[in-house]
Amino acid sequence: MDNARPPWARRRHDAAGGGWATAPAPGSRPRGRLPWRSTLAVAVLVTVGSNAAAHGQTDRVPLDPLGHALLLAGAVLLLFRHRFPRATAVGTAACCAAYFTAGYPYGPVFVTLALGAFAAIVAGHRVVAWCAVGGVWLLHLLVAHWLYRWLPPYLGPAPWTQELVVTAWVAAVLAASELVRVRREQLARTRAERAAAERRRADEERLRIARELHDVLAHSISVINVHAGVGLALLDSDPEQARTALTTIKAASKEALGEVRQVLDTLRSPGDAPRAPAPGLDRLTELTEQARGAGLAVDVTTEGDAVALPPGTDLAAFRIVQEALTNIVRHSGSRTARVRLRYAPGALEIRVDDDGPATVGAEQPTGGNGLAGMRERAAALGGTIEAGPRPDGGFRVLARVPLTVGGRAVPEEES
């Protein structure tokens, strides 16, 4: 249909003005500039070429001021072929039709018609361009074989072999225009797909960094918050215990700053390897010690034969346990937690239990960002997370992370 737009003509949001605008065609000129240089070259070509061609066509009407005006009018219309492609196609066709009807010599006047149709087809206005060129071709047939009796130069009908040449020229112009249009749409589609892939990768990287920062800060700040409360409570009655709490706060904050710095380093130098290895289950003892310092006793058991985990899986398993313990510290009144790691064939199962109950006024952990982050980590590796209250009270987080995908090791997660 006439108003169908190619892919590059999709509406895009203008961030500066807050409105919507139509994206320009790939390779097209900016809308604010007129192609006056190429238009001037076409005007010279059409005028000089038509005068030269007129010398060999004694059976046609000699060029007069009206003929030159029609030539120049068709060329001048090409100035607006990028801004108003439909009007340009119709206008150049009208000038060309009037030129032939008046009996002026054949020549490069066809160039203006071809360029007008080309601009309209490339801009997506195919019906207008085809109708404009087809109308000129049909009018030429009528003039050359039926209307010649009433029109100059009052000669007999034109030979049909001439129409074969004209028909072939029209078909070539339309076919070339369609090929260029299809090629531009393919290039625009490729660019759009590449841009969408880049945006998707950027979104995934942003989510990964947000997840890392949340896991690091939520755990460390929860530990700091608990010890700050202990320190404030014992500052006067038991200064030594208050000192121990402050020491724990210092260690937890130092570790959190180190991990945050590691995440931020990946933003500053995306091509460089991280300076410190990503945390894994080998640091589970440190994690339980931090939880114990926050008043949570953690019992860790391992079932099955432990295997070396791919770095991405190792990091995800550590973060899942870390976030589960953080939720217990923040939301549960239980002072004990049980962590079970089960190495099943081709998968690692992680179960974290607490006996509850939920602390008064605490938010349900099922709606926070922590569990969402755990689910995202597990889903990225093809695994699952189940979290919710246990029938006998307390809360359980159960994760299953595959160690292979389609027979291949789980790819490493950037960190």
PDB file of N, CA and C in Angstrom, residues 144-239:
ATOM      1  N   ALA A 144       1.788   8.589 -29.192  1.00  0.00           N
ATOM      2  CA  ALA A 144       2.547   8.082 -30.333  1.00  0.00           C
ATOM      3  C   ALA A 144       1.689   7.291 -31.305  1.00  0.00           C
ATOM      4  N   HIS A 145       0.537   6.745 -30.885  1.00  0.00           N
ATOM      5  CA  HIS A 145      -0.215   5.843 -31.763  1.00  0.00           C
ATOM      6  C   HIS A 145      -1.677   6.239 -31.966  1.00  0.00           C
ATOM      7  N   TRP A 146      -2.207   7.157 -31.159  1.00  0.00           N
ATOM      8  CA  TRP A 146      -3.603   7.520 -31.340  1.00  0.00           C
ATOM      9  C   TRP A 146      -3.843   9.028 -31.358  1.00  0.00           C
ATOM     10  N   LEU A 147      -3.159   9.757 -30.517  1.00  0.00           N
ATOM     11  CA  LEU A 147      -3.414  11.196 -30.420  1.00  0.00           C
ATOM     12  C   LEU A 147      -2.504  12.027 -31.316  1.00  0.00           C
ATOM     13  N   TYR A 148      -1.636  11.405 -32.081  1.00  0.00           N
ATOM     14  CA  TYR A 148      -0.670  12.161 -32.887  1.00  0.00           C
ATOM     15  C   TYR A 148      -1.365  13.021 -33.938  1.00  0.00           C
ATOM     16  N   ARG A 149      -2.626  12.682 -34.303  1.00  0.00           N
ATOM     17  CA  ARG A 149      -3.342  13.441 -35.343  1.00  0.00           C
ATOM     18  C   ARG A 149      -3.645  14.869 -34.888  1.00  0.00           C
ATOM     19  N   TRP A 150      -3.797  15.033 -33.586  1.00  0.00           N
ATOM     20  CA  TRP A 150      -4.180  16.345 -33.068  1.00  0.00           C
ATOM     21  C   TRP A 150      -3.058  17.070 -32.325  1.00  0.00           C
ATOM     22  N   LEU A 151      -1.889  16.444 -32.297  1.00  0.00           N
ATOM     23  CA  LEU A 151      -0.776  17.018 -31.540  1.00  0.00           C
ATOM     24  C   LEU A 151       0.424  17.202 -32.459  1.00  0.00           C
ATOM     25  N   PRO A 152       1.247  18.236 -32.201  1.00  0.00           N
ATOM     26  CA  PRO A 152       2.474  18.399 -33.003  1.00  0.00           C
ATOM     27  C   PRO A 152       3.402  17.218 -32.723  1.00  0.00           C
ATOM     28  N   PRO A 153       4.244  16.872 -33.652  1.00  0.00           N
ATOM     29  CA  PRO A 153       4.531  17.555 -34.938  1.00  0.00           C
ATOM     30  C   PRO A 153       3.667  17.057 -36.083  1.00  0.00           C
ATOM     31  N   TYR A 154       2.463  16.454 -35.822  1.00  0.00           N
ATOM     32  CA  TYR A 154       1.503  16.058 -36.842  1.00  0.00           C
ATOM     33  C   TYR A 154       2.057  15.007 -37.797  1.00  0.00           C
ATOM     34  N   LEU A 155       2.830  14.072 -37.302  1.00  0.00           N
ATOM     35  CA  LEU A 155       3.380  13.005 -38.116  1.00  0.00           C
ATOM     36  C   LEU A 155       2.557  11.741 -37.910  1.00  0.00           C
ATOM     37  N   GLY A 156       2.919  10.683 -38.607  1.00  0.00           N
ATOM     38  CA  GLY A 156       2.214   9.412 -38.491  1.00  0.00           C
ATOM     39  C   GLY A 156       2.542   8.717 -37.178  1.00  0.00           C
ATOM     40  N   PRO A 157       1.957   7.541 -36.949  1.00  0.00           N
ATOM     41  CA  PRO A 157       2.202   6.806 -35.705  1.00  0.00           C
ATOM     42  C   PRO A 157       3.657   6.366 -35.609  1.00  0.00           C
ATOM     43  N   ALA A 158       4.141   6.289 -34.397  1.00  0.00           N
ATOM     44  CA  ALA A 158       5.523   5.862 -34.152  1.00  0.00           C
ATOM     45  C   ALA A 158       5.630   4.353 -34.313  1.00  0.00           C
ATOM     46  N   PRO A 159       6.799   3.849 -34.706  1.00  0.00           N
ATOM     47  CA  PRO A 159       6.959   2.391 -34.846  1.00  0.00           C
ATOM     48  C   PRO A 159       6.867   1.692 -33.477  1.00  0.00           C
ATOM     49  N   TRP A 160       6.287   0.501 -33.494  1.00  0.00           N
ATOM     50  CA  TRP A 160       6.135  -0.244 -32.223  1.00  0.00           C
ATOM     51  C   TRP A 160       7.464  -0.699 -31.658  1.00  0.00           C
ATOM     52  N   THR A 161       8.466  -0.825 -32.528  1.00  0.00           N
ATOM     53  CA  THR A 161       9.790  -1.200 -31.993  1.00  0.00           C
ATOM     54  C   THR A 161      10.316  -0.141 -31.037  1.00  0.00           C
ATOM     55  N   GLN A 162       9.919   1.112 -31.272  1.00  0.00           N
ATOM     56  CA  GLN A 162      10.335   2.176 -30.346  1.00  0.00           C
ATOM     57  C   GLN A 162       9.738   1.966 -28.962  1.00  0.00           C
ATOM     58  N   GLU A 163       8.517   1.426 -28.914  1.00  0.00           N
ATOM     59  CA  GLU A 163       7.877   1.208 -27.623  1.00  0.00           C
ATOM     60  C   GLU A 163       8.568   0.114 -26.823  1.00  0.00           C
ATOM     61  N   LEU A 164       9.176  -0.833 -27.525  1.00  0.00           N
ATOM     62  CA  LEU A 164       9.922  -1.867 -26.813  1.00  0.00           C
ATOM     63  C   LEU A 164      11.088  -1.252 -26.038  1.00  0.00           C
ATOM     64  N   VAL A 165      11.756  -0.286 -26.678  1.00  0.00           N
ATOM     65  CA  VAL A 165      12.877   0.380 -26.011  1.00  0.00           C
ATOM     66  C   VAL A 165      12.382   1.174 -24.806  1.00  0.00           C
ATOM     67  N   VAL A 166      11.277   1.897 -24.994  1.00  0.00           N
ATOM     68  CA  VAL A 166      10.733   2.691 -23.898  1.00  0.00           C
ATOM     69  C   VAL A 166      10.278   1.792 -22.748  1.00  0.00           C
ATOM     70  N   THR A 167       9.619   0.683 -23.082  1.00  0.00           N
ATOM     71  CA  THR A 167       9.148  -0.243 -22.046  1.00  0.00           C
ATOM     72  C   THR A 167      10.315  -0.847 -21.278  1.00  0.00           C
ATOM     73  N   ALA A 168      11.367  -1.234 -22.002  1.00  0.00           N
ATOM     74  CA  ALA A 168      12.543  -1.794 -21.336  1.00  0.00           C
ATOM     75  C   ALA A 168      13.185  -0.765 -20.418  1.00  0.00           C
ATOM     76  N   TRP A 169      13.226   0.501 -20.854  1.00  0.00           N
ATOM     77  CA  TRP A 169      13.815   1.552 -20.014  1.00  0.00           C
ATOM     78  C   TRP A 169      12.996   1.761 -18.741  1.00  0.00           C
ATOM     79  N   VAL A 170      11.669   1.787 -18.872  1.00  0.00           N
ATOM     80  CA  VAL A 170      10.805   1.959 -17.703  1.00  0.00           C
ATOM     81  C   VAL A 170      10.989   0.803 -16.731  1.00  0.00           C
ATOM     82  N   ALA A 171      11.015  -0.424 -17.253  1.00  0.00           N
ATOM     83  CA  ALA A 171      11.184  -1.594 -16.388  1.00  0.00           C
ATOM     84  C   ALA A 171      12.533  -1.559 -15.684  1.00  0.00           C
ATOM     85  N   ALA A 172      13.580  -1.128 -16.402  1.00  0.00           N
ATOM     86  CA  ALA A 172      14.910  -1.071 -15.789  1.00  0.00           C
ATOM     87  C   ALA A 172      14.950  -0.063 -14.650  1.00  0.00           C
ATOM     88  N   VAL A 173      14.310   1.109 -14.861  1.00  0.00           N
ATOM     89  CA  VAL A 173      14.289   2.130 -13.811  1.00  0.00           C
ATOM     90  C   VAL A 173      13.568   1.620 -12.568  1.00  0.00           C
ATOM     91  N   LEU A 174      12.406   1.017 -12.759  1.00  0.00           N
ATOM     92  CA  LEU A 174      11.639   0.524 -11.613  1.00  0.00           C
ATOM     93  C   LEU A 174      12.352  -0.624 -10.920  1.00  0.00           C
ATOM     94  N   ALA A 175      12.941  -1.526 -11.696  1.00  0.00           N
ATOM     95  CA  ALA A 175      13.637  -2.664 -11.089  1.00  0.00           C
ATOM     96  C   ALA A 175      14.851  -2.203 -10.289  1.00  0.00           C
ATOM     97  N   ALA A 176      15.623  -1.265 -10.847  1.00  0.00           N
ATOM     98  CA  ALA A 176      16.792  -0.764 -10.120  1.00  0.00           C
ATOM     99  C   ALA A 176      16.370  -0.060  -8.835  1.00  0.00           C
ATOM    100  N   SER A 177      15.283   0.706  -8.907  1.00  0.00           N
ATOM    101  CA  SER A 177      14.806   1.392  -7.701  1.00  0.00           C
ATOM    102  C   SER A 177      14.368   0.404  -6.638  1.00  0.00           C
ATOM    103  N   GLU A 178      13.670  -0.663  -7.043  1.00  0.00           N
ATOM    104  CA  GLU A 178      13.224  -1.675  -6.080  1.00  0.00           C
ATOM    105  C   GLU A 178      14.408  -2.409  -5.465  1.00  0.00           C
ATOM    106  N   LEU A 179      15.421  -2.700  -6.266  1.00  0.00           N
ATOM    107  CA  LEU A 179      16.601  -3.385  -5.722  1.00  0.00           C
ATOM    108  C   LEU A 179      17.303  -2.523  -4.678  1.00  0.00           C
ATOM    109  N   VAL A 180      17.433  -1.247  -4.961  1.00  0.00           N
ATOM    110  CA  VAL A 180      18.059  -0.346  -3.988  1.00  0.00           C
ATOM    111  C   VAL A 180      17.220  -0.266  -2.722  1.00  0.00           C
ATOM    112  N   ARG A 181      15.899  -0.189  -2.883  1.00  0.00           N
ATOM    113  CA  ARG A 181      15.025  -0.129  -1.710  1.00  0.00           C
ATOM    114  C   ARG A 181      15.170  -1.375  -0.840  1.00  0.00           C
ATOM    115  N   VAL A 182      15.145  -2.539  -1.471  1.00  0.00           N
ATOM    116  CA  VAL A 182      15.277  -3.788  -0.716  1.00  0.00           C
ATOM    117  C   VAL A 182      16.626  -3.863  -0.024  1.00  0.00           C
ATOM    118  N   ARG A 183      17.665  -3.442  -0.725  1.00  0.00           N
ATOM    119  CA  ARG A 183      19.005  -3.476  -0.131  1.00  0.00           C
ATOM    120  C   ARG A 183      19.092  -2.551   1.081  1.00  0.00           C
ATOM    121  N   ARG A 184      18.525  -1.373   0.965  1.00  0.00           N
ATOM    122  CA  ARG A 184      18.561  -0.433   2.094  1.00  0.00           C
ATOM    123  C   ARG A 184      17.754  -0.970   3.273  1.00  0.00           C
ATOM    124  N   GLU A 185      16.625  -1.589   2.991  1.00  0.00           N
ATOM    125  CA  GLU A 185      15.828  -2.145   4.082  1.00  0.00           C
ATOM    126  C   GLU A 185      16.574  -3.282   4.771  1.00  0.00           C
ATOM    127  N   GLN A 186      17.289  -4.096   3.986  1.00  0.00           N
ATOM    128  CA  GLN A 186      18.080  -5.165   4.589  1.00  0.00           C
ATOM    129  C   GLN A 186      19.186  -4.601   5.476  1.00  0.00           C
ATOM    130  N   LEU A 187      19.860  -3.566   4.991  1.00  0.00           N
ATOM    131  CA  LEU A 187      20.900  -2.942   5.801  1.00  0.00           C
ATOM    132  C   LEU A 187      20.315  -2.319   7.061  1.00  0.00           C
ATOM    133  N   ALA A 188      19.156  -1.651   6.922  1.00  0.00           N
ATOM    134  CA  ALA A 188      18.523  -1.042   8.089  1.00  0.00           C
ATOM    135  C   ALA A 188      18.099  -2.104   9.093  1.00  0.00           C
ATOM    136  N   ARG A 189      17.591  -3.241   8.586  1.00  0.00           N
ATOM    137  CA  ARG A 189      17.180  -4.323   9.485  1.00  0.00           C
ATOM    138  C   ARG A 189      18.384  -4.895  10.213  1.00  0.00           C
ATOM    139  N   THR A 190      19.490  -5.046   9.485  1.00  0.00           N
ATOM    140  CA  THR A 190      20.702  -5.567  10.120  1.00  0.00           C
ATOM    141  C   THR A 190      21.199  -4.617  11.199  1.00  0.00           C
ATOM    142  N   ARG A 191      21.202  -3.304  10.892  1.00  0.00           N
ATOM    143  CA  ARG A 191      21.633  -2.325  11.892  1.00  0.00           C
ATOM    144  C   ARG A 191      20.702  -2.341  13.099  1.00  0.00           C
ATOM    145  N   ALA A 192      19.394  -2.445  12.849  1.00  0.00           N
ATOM    146  CA  ALA A 192      18.444  -2.466  13.963  1.00  0.00           C
ATOM    147  C   ALA A 192      18.643  -3.696  14.836  1.00  0.00           C
ATOM    148  N   GLU A 193      18.871  -4.856  14.209  1.00  0.00           N
ATOM    149  CA  GLU A 193      19.101  -6.076  14.985  1.00  0.00           C
ATOM    150  C   GLU A 193      20.389  -5.975  15.782  1.00  0.00           C
ATOM    151  N   ARG A 194      21.434  -5.372  15.162  1.00  0.00           N
ATOM    152  CA  ARG A 194      22.695  -5.226  15.877  1.00  0.00           C
ATOM    153  C   ARG A 194      22.530  -4.272  17.067  1.00  0.00           C
ATOM    154  N   ALA A 195      21.790  -3.175  16.824  1.00  0.00           N
ATOM    155  CA  ALA A 195      21.568  -2.228  17.929  1.00  0.00           C
ATOM    156  C   ALA A 195      20.741  -2.868  19.036  1.00  0.00           C
ATOM    157  N   ALA A 196      19.733  -3.674  18.658  1.00  0.00           N
ATOM    158  CA  ALA A 196      18.918  -4.343  19.679  1.00  0.00           C
ATOM    159  C   ALA A 196      19.753  -5.329  20.480  1.00  0.00           C
ATOM    160  N   ALA A 197      20.661  -6.048  19.786  1.00  0.00           N
ATOM    161  CA  ALA A 197      21.532  -6.987  20.497  1.00  0.00           C
ATOM    162  C   ALA A 197      22.459  -6.254  21.456  1.00  0.00           C
ATOM    163  N   GLU A 198      22.970  -5.093  21.033  1.00  0.00           N
ATOM    164  CA  GLU A 198      23.839  -4.322  21.923  1.00  0.00           C
ATOM    165  C   GLU A 198      23.079  -3.805  23.132  1.00  0.00           C
ATOM    166  N   ARG A 199      21.838  -3.331  22.899  1.00  0.00           N
ATOM    167  CA  ARG A 199      21.034  -2.882  24.037  1.00  0.00           C
ATOM    168  C   ARG A 199      20.718  -4.034  24.981  1.00  0.00           C
ATOM    169  N   ARG A 200      20.446  -5.216  24.399  1.00  0.00           N
ATOM    170  CA  ARG A 200      20.148  -6.377  25.237  1.00  0.00           C
ATOM    171  C   ARG A 200      21.358  -6.770  26.076  1.00  0.00           C
ATOM    172  N   ARG A 201      22.541  -6.743  25.446  1.00  0.00           N
ATOM    173  CA  ARG A 201      23.754  -7.074  26.205  1.00  0.00           C
ATOM    174  C   ARG A 201      24.002  -6.040  27.302  1.00  0.00           C
ATOM    175  N   ALA A 202      23.754  -4.767  26.978  1.00  0.00           N
ATOM    176  CA  ALA A 202      23.940  -3.728  27.997  1.00  0.00           C
ATOM    177  C   ALA A 202      22.959  -3.906  29.149  1.00  0.00           C
ATOM    178  N   ASP A 203      21.703  -4.264  28.825  1.00  0.00           N
ATOM    179  CA  ASP A 203      20.721  -4.494  29.886  1.00  0.00           C
ATOM    180  C   ASP A 203      21.119  -5.678  30.754  1.00  0.00           C
ATOM    181  N   GLU A 204      21.581  -6.750  30.109  1.00  0.00           N
ATOM    182  CA  GLU A 204      21.996  -7.918  30.878  1.00  0.00           C
ATOM    183  C   GLU A 204      23.181  -7.594  31.772  1.00  0.00           C
ATOM    184  N   GLU A 205      24.122  -6.797  31.247  1.00  0.00           N
ATOM    185  CA  GLU A 205      25.284  -6.437  32.057  1.00  0.00           C
ATOM    186  C   GLU A 205      24.873  -5.541  33.220  1.00  0.00           C
ATOM    187  N   ARG A 206      23.940  -4.620  32.958  1.00  0.00           N
ATOM    188  CA  ARG A 206      23.479  -3.752  34.031  1.00  0.00           C
ATOM    189  C   ARG A 206      22.768  -4.556  35.124  1.00  0.00           C
ATOM    190  N   LEU A 207      21.952  -5.524  34.713  1.00  0.00           N
ATOM    191  CA  LEU A 207      21.272  -6.370  35.697  1.00  0.00           C
ATOM    192  C   LEU A 207      22.270  -7.218  36.480  1.00  0.00           C
ATOM    193  N   ARG A 208      23.303  -7.715  35.783  1.00  0.00           N
ATOM    194  CA  ARG A 208      24.301  -8.531  36.472  1.00  0.00           C
ATOM    195  C   ARG A 208      25.037  -7.702  37.528  1.00  0.00           C
ATOM    196  N   ILE A 209      25.420  -6.481  37.156  1.00  0.00           N
ATOM    197  CA  ILE A 209      26.134  -5.623  38.109  1.00  0.00           C
ATOM    198  C   ILE A 209      25.224  -5.247  39.271  1.00  0.00           C
ATOM    199  N   ALA A 210      23.958  -4.935  38.957  1.00  0.00           N
ATOM    200  CA  ALA A 210      23.018  -4.604  40.039  1.00  0.00           C
ATOM    201  C   ALA A 210      22.833  -5.789  40.976  1.00  0.00           C
ATOM    202  N   ARG A 211      22.778  -6.987  40.405  1.00  0.00           N
ATOM    203  CA  ARG A 211      22.621  -8.177  41.233  1.00  0.00           C
ATOM    204  C   ARG A 211      23.839  -8.393  42.127  1.00  0.00           C
ATOM    205  N   GLU A 212      25.033  -8.189  41.541  1.00  0.00           N
ATOM    206  CA  GLU A 212      26.256  -8.347  42.326  1.00  0.00           C
ATOM    207  C   GLU A 212      26.301  -7.336  43.467  1.00  0.00           C
ATOM    208  N   LEU A 213      26.003  -6.077  43.150  1.00  0.00           N
ATOM    209  CA  LEU A 213      26.052  -5.048  44.186  1.00  0.00           C
ATOM    210  C   LEU A 213      25.022  -5.311  45.278  1.00  0.00           C
ATOM    211  N   HIS A 214      23.835  -5.754  44.858  1.00  0.00           N
ATOM    212  CA  HIS A 214      22.821  -6.052  45.865  1.00  0.00           C
ATOM    213  C   HIS A 214      23.275  -7.157  46.792  1.00  0.00           C
ATOM    214  N   ASP A 215      23.817  -8.244  46.214  1.00  0.00           N
ATOM    215  CA  ASP A 215      24.230  -9.380  47.045  1.00  0.00           C
ATOM    216  C   ASP A 215      25.342  -8.981  48.010  1.00  0.00           C
ATOM    217  N   VAL A 216      26.313  -8.205  47.506  1.00  0.00           N
ATOM    218  CA  VAL A 216      27.429  -7.792  48.363  1.00  0.00           C
ATOM    219  C   VAL A 216      26.951  -6.851  49.461  1.00  0.00           C
ATOM    220  N   LEU A 217      26.215  -5.809  49.065  1.00  0.00           N
ATOM    221  CA  LEU A 217      25.838  -4.780  50.027  1.00  0.00           C
ATOM    222  C   LEU A 217      24.772  -5.262  51.002  1.00  0.00           C
ATOM    223  N   ALA A 218      23.796  -6.045  50.521  1.00  0.00           N
ATOM    224  CA  ALA A 218      22.733  -6.488  51.412  1.00  0.00           C
ATOM    225  C   ALA A 218      23.295  -7.337  52.546  1.00  0.00           C
ATOM    226  N   HIS A 219      24.195  -8.268  52.197  1.00  0.00           N
ATOM    227  CA  HIS A 219      24.757  -9.129  53.232  1.00  0.00           C
ATOM    228  C   HIS A 219      25.627  -8.327  54.200  1.00  0.00           C
ATOM    229  N   SER A 220      26.536  -7.535  53.649  1.00  0.00           N
ATOM    230  CA  SER A 220      27.474  -6.808  54.506  1.00  0.00           C
ATOM    231  C   SER A 220      26.757  -5.779  55.375  1.00  0.00           C
ATOM    232  N   ILE A 221      25.795  -5.065  54.797  1.00  0.00           N
ATOM    233  CA  ILE A 221      25.089  -4.051  55.576  1.00  0.00           C
ATOM    234  C   ILE A 221      24.216  -4.699  56.640  1.00  0.00           C
ATOM    235  N   SER A 222      23.666  -5.882  56.344  1.00  0.00           N
ATOM    236  CA  SER A 222      22.896  -6.577  57.380  1.00  0.00           C
ATOM    237  C   SER A 222      23.780  -6.949  58.556  1.00  0.00           C
ATOM    238  N   VAL A 223      24.985  -7.466  58.263  1.00  0.00           N
ATOM    239  CA  VAL A 223      25.926  -7.801  59.334  1.00  0.00           C
ATOM    240  C   VAL A 223      26.312  -6.546  60.105  1.00  0.00           C
ATOM    241  N   ILE A 224      26.605  -5.464  59.374  1.00  0.00           N
ATOM    242  CA  ILE A 224      26.989  -4.210  60.031  1.00  0.00           C
ATOM    243  C   ILE A 224      25.849  -3.695  60.897  1.00  0.00           C
ATOM    244  N   ASN A 225      24.618  -3.791  60.399  1.00  0.00           N
ATOM    245  CA  ASN A 225      23.475  -3.297  61.147  1.00  0.00           C
ATOM    246  C   ASN A 225      23.293  -4.059  62.464  1.00  0.00           C
ATOM    247  N   VAL A 226      23.434  -5.382  62.398  1.00  0.00           N
ATOM    248  CA  VAL A 226      23.287  -6.187  63.617  1.00  0.00           C
ATOM    249  C   VAL A 226      24.359  -5.828  64.638  1.00  0.00           C
ATOM    250  N   HIS A 227      25.598  -5.747  64.190  1.00  0.00           N
ATOM    251  CA  HIS A 227      26.698  -5.459  65.113  1.00  0.00           C
ATOM    252  C   HIS A 227      26.640  -4.020  65.612  1.00  0.00           C
ATOM    253  N   ALA A 228      26.149  -3.096  64.801  1.00  0.00           N
ATOM    254  CA  ALA A 228      25.998  -1.724  65.272  1.00  0.00           C
ATOM    255  C   ALA A 228      24.985  -1.669  66.408  1.00  0.00           C
ATOM    256  N   GLY A 229      23.888  -2.442  66.266  1.00  0.00           N
ATOM    257  CA  GLY A 229      22.920  -2.497  67.348  1.00  0.00           C
ATOM    258  C   GLY A 229      23.499  -3.106  68.620  1.00  0.00           C
ATOM    259  N   VAL A 230      24.301  -4.177  68.448  1.00  0.00           N
ATOM    260  CA  VAL A 230      24.944  -4.794  69.618  1.00  0.00           C
ATOM    261  C   VAL A 230      25.902  -3.812  70.271  1.00  0.00           C
ATOM    262  N   GLY A 231      26.696  -3.127  69.433  1.00  0.00           N
ATOM    263  CA  GLY A 231      27.668  -2.183  69.976  1.00  0.00           C
ATOM    264  C   GLY A 231      27.009  -1.060  70.745  1.00  0.00           C
ATOM    265  N   LEU A 232      25.900  -0.534  70.194  1.00  0.00           N
ATOM    266  CA  LEU A 232      25.204   0.544  70.888  1.00  0.00           C
ATOM    267  C   LEU A 232      24.603   0.059  72.210  1.00  0.00           C
ATOM    268  N   ALA A 233      24.092  -1.177  72.198  1.00  0.00           N
ATOM    269  CA  ALA A 233      23.464  -1.703  73.415  1.00  0.00           C
ATOM    270  C   ALA A 233      24.483  -1.973  74.518  1.00  0.00           C
ATOM    271  N   LEU A 234      25.702  -2.387  74.118  1.00  0.00           N
ATOM    272  CA  LEU A 234      26.701  -2.779  75.112  1.00  0.00           C
ATOM    273  C   LEU A 234      27.788  -1.727  75.317  1.00  0.00           C
ATOM    274  N   LEU A 235      27.633  -0.566  74.710  1.00  0.00           N
ATOM    275  CA  LEU A 235      28.695   0.437  74.765  1.00  0.00           C
ATOM    276  C   LEU A 235      29.035   0.824  76.213  1.00  0.00           C
ATOM    277  N   ASP A 236      28.034   0.932  77.088  1.00  0.00           N
ATOM    278  CA  ASP A 236      28.278   1.329  78.473  1.00  0.00           C
ATOM    279  C   ASP A 236      28.448   0.130  79.405  1.00  0.00           C
ATOM    280  N   SER A 237      27.632  -0.905  79.207  1.00  0.00           N
ATOM    281  CA  SER A 237      27.663  -2.038  80.140  1.00  0.00           C
ATOM    282  C   SER A 237      28.797  -3.015  79.854  1.00  0.00           C
ATOM    283  N   ASP A 238      29.170  -3.193  78.589  1.00  0.00           N
ATOM    284  CA  ASP A 238      30.218  -4.171  78.246  1.00  0.00           C
ATOM    285  C   ASP A 238      31.067  -3.607  77.112  1.00  0.00           C
ATOM    286  N   PRO A 239      31.986  -2.706  77.422  1.00  0.00           N
ATOM    287  CA  PRO A 239      32.793  -2.071  76.370  1.00  0.00           C
ATOM    288  C   PRO A 239      33.588  -3.076  75.546  1.00  0.00           C
TER     289      PRO A 239
END
